[in-house]
Short mmCIF file of C-alpha atoms and ligand atoms in Angstrom, two decimals:
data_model
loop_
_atom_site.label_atom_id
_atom_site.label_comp_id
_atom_site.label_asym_id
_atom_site.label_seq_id
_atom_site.Cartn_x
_atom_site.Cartn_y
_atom_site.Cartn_z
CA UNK A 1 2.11 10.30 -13.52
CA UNK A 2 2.11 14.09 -11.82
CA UNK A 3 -0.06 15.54 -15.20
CA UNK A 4 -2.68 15.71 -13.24
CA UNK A 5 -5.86 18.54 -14.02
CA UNK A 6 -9.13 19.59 -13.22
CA UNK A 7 -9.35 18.21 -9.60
CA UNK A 8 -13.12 18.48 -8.34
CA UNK A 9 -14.90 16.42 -5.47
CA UNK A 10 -18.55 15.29 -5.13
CA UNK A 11 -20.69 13.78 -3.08
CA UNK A 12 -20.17 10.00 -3.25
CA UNK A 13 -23.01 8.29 -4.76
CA UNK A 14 -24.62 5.21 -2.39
CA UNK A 15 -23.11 2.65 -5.59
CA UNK A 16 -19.46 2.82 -4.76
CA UNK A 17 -17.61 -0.61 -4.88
CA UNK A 18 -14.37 0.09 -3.38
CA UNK A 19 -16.81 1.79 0.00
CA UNK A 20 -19.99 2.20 1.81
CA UNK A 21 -20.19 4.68 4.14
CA UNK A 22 -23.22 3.83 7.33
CA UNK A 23 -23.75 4.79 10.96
CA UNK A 24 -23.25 1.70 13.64
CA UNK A 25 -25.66 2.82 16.80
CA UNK A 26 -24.26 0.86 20.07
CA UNK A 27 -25.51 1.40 24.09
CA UNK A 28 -22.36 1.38 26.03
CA UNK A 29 -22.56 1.23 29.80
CA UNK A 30 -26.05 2.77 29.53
CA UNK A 31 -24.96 5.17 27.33
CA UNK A 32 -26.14 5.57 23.76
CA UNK A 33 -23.17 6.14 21.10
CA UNK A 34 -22.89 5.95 17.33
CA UNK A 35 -19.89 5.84 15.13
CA UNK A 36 -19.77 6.50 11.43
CA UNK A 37 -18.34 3.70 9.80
CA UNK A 38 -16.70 2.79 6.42
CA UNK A 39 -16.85 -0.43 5.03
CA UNK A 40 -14.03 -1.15 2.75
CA UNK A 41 -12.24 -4.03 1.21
CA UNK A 42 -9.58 -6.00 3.27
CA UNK A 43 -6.20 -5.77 1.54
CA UNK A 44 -3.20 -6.98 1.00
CA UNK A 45 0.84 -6.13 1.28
CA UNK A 46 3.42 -7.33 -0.18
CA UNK A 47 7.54 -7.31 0.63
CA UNK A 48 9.34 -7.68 -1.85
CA UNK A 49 12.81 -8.02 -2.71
CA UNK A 50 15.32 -8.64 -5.38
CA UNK A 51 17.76 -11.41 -4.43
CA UNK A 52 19.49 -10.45 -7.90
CA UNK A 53 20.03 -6.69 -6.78
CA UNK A 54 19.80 -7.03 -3.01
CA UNK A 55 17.39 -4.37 -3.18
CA UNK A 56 13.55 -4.08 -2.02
CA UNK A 57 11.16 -3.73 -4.86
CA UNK A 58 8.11 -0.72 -3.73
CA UNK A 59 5.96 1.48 -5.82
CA UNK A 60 5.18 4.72 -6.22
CA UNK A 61 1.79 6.21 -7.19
CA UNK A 62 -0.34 9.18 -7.35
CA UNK A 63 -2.57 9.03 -4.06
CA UNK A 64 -5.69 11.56 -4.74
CA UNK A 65 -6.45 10.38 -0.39
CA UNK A 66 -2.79 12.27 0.31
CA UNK A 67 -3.15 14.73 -1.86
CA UNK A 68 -6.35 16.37 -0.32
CA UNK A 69 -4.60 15.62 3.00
CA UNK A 70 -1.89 17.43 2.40
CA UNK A 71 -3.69 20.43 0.75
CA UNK A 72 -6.21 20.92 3.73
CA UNK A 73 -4.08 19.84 6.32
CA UNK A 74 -1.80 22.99 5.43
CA UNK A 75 -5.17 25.76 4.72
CA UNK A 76 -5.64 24.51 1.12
CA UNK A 77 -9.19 24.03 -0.68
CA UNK A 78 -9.68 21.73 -4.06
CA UNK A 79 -11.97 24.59 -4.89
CA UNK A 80 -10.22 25.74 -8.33
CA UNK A 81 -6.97 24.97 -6.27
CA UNK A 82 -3.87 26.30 -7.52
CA UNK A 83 -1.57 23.63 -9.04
CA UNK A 84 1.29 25.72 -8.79
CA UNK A 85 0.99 26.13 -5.19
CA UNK A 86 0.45 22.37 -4.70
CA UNK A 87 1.63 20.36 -7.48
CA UNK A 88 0.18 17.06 -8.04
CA UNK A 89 3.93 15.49 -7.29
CA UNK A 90 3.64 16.12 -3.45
CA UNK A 91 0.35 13.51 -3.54
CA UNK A 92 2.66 10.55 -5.13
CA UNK A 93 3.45 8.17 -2.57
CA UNK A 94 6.02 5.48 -1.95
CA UNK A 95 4.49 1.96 -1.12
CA UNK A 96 4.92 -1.55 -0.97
CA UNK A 97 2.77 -3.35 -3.58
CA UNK A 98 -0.18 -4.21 -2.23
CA UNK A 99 -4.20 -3.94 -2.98
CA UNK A 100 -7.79 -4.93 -2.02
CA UNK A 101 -9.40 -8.28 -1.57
CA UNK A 102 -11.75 -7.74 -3.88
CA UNK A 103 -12.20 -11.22 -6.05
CA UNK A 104 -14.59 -13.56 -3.44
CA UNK A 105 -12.98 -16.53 -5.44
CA UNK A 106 -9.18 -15.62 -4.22
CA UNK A 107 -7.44 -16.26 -1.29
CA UNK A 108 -5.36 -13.45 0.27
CA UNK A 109 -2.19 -15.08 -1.18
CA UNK A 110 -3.38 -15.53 -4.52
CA UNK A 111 -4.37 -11.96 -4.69
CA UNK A 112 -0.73 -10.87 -2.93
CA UNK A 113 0.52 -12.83 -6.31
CA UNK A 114 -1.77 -10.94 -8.36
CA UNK A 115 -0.69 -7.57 -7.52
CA UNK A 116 3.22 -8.37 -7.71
CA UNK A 117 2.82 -9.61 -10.98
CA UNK A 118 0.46 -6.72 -12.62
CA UNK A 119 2.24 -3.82 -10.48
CA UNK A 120 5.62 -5.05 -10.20
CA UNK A 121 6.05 -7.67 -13.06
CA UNK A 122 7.71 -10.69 -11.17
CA UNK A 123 5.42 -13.89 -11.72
CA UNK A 124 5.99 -15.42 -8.43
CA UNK A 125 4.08 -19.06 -7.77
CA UNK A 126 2.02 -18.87 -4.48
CA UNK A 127 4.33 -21.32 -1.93
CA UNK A 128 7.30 -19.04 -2.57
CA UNK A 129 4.96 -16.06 -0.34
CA UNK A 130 5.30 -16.22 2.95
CA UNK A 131 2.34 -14.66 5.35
CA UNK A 132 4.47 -11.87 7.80
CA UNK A 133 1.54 -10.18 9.49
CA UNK A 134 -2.32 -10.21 9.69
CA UNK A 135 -3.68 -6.47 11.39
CA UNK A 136 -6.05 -4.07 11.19
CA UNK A 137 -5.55 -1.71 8.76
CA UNK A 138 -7.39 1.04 10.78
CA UNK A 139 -9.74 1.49 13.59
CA UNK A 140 -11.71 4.49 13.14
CA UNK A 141 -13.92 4.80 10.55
CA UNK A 142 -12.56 1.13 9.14
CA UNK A 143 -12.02 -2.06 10.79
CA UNK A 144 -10.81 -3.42 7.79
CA UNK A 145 -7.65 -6.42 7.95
CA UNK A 146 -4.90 -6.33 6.30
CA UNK A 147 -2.36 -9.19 6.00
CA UNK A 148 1.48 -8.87 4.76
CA UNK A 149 3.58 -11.51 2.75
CA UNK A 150 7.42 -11.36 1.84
CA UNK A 151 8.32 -12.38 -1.36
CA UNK A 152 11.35 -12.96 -2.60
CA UNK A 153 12.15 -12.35 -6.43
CA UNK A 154 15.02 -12.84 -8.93
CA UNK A 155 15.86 -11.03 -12.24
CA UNK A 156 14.66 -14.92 -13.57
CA UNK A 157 10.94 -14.16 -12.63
CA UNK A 158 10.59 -11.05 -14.33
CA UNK A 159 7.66 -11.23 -17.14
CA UNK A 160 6.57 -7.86 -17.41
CA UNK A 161 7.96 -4.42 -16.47
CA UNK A 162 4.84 -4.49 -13.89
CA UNK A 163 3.01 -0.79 -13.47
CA UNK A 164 -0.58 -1.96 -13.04
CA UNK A 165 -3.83 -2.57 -15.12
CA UNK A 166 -6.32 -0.59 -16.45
CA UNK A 167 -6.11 2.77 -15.97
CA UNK A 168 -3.21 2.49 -12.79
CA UNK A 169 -0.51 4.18 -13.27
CA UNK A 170 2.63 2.37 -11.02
CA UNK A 171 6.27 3.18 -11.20
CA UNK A 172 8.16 0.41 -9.68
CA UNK A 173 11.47 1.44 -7.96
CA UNK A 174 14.47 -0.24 -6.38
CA UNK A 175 15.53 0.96 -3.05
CA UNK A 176 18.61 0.02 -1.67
CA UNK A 177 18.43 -1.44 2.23
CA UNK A 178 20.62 1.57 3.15
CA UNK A 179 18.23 3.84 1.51
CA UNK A 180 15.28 2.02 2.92
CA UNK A 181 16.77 2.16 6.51
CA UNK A 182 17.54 6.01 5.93
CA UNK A 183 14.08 6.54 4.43
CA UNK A 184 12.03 4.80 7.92
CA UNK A 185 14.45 6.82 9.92
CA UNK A 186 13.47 10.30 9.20
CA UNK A 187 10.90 10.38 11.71
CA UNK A 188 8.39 12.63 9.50
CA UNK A 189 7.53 10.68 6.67
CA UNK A 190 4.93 12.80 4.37
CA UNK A 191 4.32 10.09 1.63
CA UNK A 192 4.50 6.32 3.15
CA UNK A 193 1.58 4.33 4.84
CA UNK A 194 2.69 2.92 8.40
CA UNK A 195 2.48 -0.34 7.03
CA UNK A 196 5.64 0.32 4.63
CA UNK A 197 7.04 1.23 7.93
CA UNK A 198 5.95 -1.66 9.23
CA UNK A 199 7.54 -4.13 6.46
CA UNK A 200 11.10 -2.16 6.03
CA UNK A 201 11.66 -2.47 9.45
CA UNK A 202 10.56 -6.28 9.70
CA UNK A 203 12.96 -6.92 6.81
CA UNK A 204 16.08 -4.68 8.19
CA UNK A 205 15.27 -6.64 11.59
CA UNK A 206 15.74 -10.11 9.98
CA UNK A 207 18.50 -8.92 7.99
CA UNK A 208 21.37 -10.22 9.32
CA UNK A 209 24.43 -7.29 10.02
CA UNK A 210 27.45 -9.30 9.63
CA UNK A 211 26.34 -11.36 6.64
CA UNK A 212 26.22 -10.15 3.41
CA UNK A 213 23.72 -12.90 2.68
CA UNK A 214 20.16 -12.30 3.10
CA UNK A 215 18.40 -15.05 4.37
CA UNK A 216 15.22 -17.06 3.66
CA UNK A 217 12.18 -15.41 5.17
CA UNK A 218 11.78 -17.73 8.58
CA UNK A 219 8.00 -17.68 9.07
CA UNK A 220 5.61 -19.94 7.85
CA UNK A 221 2.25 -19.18 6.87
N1 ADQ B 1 -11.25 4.45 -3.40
C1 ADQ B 1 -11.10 4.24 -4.70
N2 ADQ B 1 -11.71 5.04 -5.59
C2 ADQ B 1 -11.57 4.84 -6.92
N3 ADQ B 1 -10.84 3.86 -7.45
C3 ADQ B 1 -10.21 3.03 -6.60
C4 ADQ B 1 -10.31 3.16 -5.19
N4 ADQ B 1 -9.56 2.17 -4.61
C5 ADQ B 1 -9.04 1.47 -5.61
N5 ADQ B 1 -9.42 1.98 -6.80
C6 ADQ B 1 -9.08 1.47 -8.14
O1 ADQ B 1 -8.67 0.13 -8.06
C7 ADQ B 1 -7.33 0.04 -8.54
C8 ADQ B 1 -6.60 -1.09 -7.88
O2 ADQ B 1 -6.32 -0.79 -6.55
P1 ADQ B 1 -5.56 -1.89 -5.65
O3 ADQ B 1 -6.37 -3.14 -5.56
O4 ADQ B 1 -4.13 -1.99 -6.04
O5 ADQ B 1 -5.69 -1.22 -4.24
P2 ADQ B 1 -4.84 -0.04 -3.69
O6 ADQ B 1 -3.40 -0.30 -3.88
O7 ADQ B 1 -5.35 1.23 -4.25
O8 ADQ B 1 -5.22 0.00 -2.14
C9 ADQ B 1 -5.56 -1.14 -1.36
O9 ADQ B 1 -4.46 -1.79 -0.96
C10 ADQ B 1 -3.61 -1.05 -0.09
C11 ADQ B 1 -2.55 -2.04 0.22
O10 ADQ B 1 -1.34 -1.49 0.33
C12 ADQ B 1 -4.34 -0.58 1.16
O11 ADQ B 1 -3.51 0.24 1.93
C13 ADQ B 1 -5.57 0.13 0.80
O12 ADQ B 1 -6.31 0.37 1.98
C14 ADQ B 1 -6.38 -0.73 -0.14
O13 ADQ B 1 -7.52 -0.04 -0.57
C15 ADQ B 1 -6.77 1.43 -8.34
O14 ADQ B 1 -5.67 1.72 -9.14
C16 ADQ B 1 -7.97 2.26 -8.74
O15 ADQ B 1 -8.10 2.28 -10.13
MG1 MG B 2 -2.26 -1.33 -5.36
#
């Protein structure tokens, strides 16, 4: 997944389908403003976890977005960069499953199904998802929404050892709840969106301490 060469960046080109970058012109309070906007797909998120193993189910990919961040956050250039200094490793991230809305003719749950089943391999029918949160998945140059389901899985819905289609390249990893709750705690988390945050923590919340059963997920959709 890390054998990763000949990194270059262009220009994008106007015929993008995953964004469109414009500029939204506004009068506030008699003031003229503009904001430059990107229009991207909503998404979806997906918690998963393994009643079998008692573990959560996330993924782990190479994210070229947190790679360049990291590189010129810390003085870096892509400019015939030097994979030695910064290996393409440090740009794979840790995830829950998720993607974009980007089939008109699905719903958000039947596209939270999709992506479980081609990047984590668990065919799971759409009643057994249940809706967690609907937000914005950021609100500066995107507005976009993003809404969270938890799924639960067992060994008995596996079909496929998941890790994407086409040309993605997912590893799908089991993660203990102690690792999980060690992993949100660390305060500077390098490789994680804040909605993995988001969804460990919901989880760990509901998770009842004295039990060593994990209960049903107790919102609806
Ligand atoms: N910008 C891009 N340029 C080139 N190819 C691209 C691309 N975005 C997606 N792709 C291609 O589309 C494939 C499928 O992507 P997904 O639908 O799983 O969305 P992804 O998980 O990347 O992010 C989505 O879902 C996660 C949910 O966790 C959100 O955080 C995130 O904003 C949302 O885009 C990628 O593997 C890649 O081949
Ligand atoms: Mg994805």
């Amino acid at each position: 997944m890390d054998k990763i060469t000949k990194i270059r960046v262009e220009e994008l080109p106007p015929d993008s389908p995953y964004m469109q970058p414009f500029r939204f012109f506004y009068i506030q309070n008699g003031t003229e403003k503009s904001w430059d906007l990107l229009k991207v797909h909503d998404s979806v998120s997906i918690v998963i976890f393994n009643r079998t193993s008692k573990k959560l189910i996330f993924v782990k990919q190479f994210r070229p977005a947190v790679y360049h961040g990291i590189v010129t956050s810390s003085g870096g250039s892509l400019e015939n960069i030097d994979l030695k200094k910064y290996p393409p490793k440090i740009g794979i991230t840790l995830e829950l499953c998720g993607g974009m809305e980007d089939k008109e003719n699905l719903s958000s749950v039947e596209i939270a199904r999709e992506e479980v089943l081609e990047e984590c391999g668990f065919d799971i029918p759409v009643d057994r998802f249940n809706q967690v949160f609907k937000y914005k998945s950021g609100v500066g140059p995107s507005g976009a929404s993003q809404t969270m389901f938890y799924c639960e899985v067992t060994e008995a819905d596996r079909k496929t050892a998941g890790g994407g289609v086409d040309n993605e390249l997912i590893d799908v990893v089991e993660c203990s709840l102690k690792d999980a709750k060690k992993y949100i705690s660390k305060g500077v988390i390098n490789n994680s969106p804040p909605n993995f945050l988001l969804g460990i923590q919901w989880f760990l919340d509901q998770y009842p301490k004295k039990s060593k059963e994990v209960p049903q997920c107790a919102c609806s959709n």
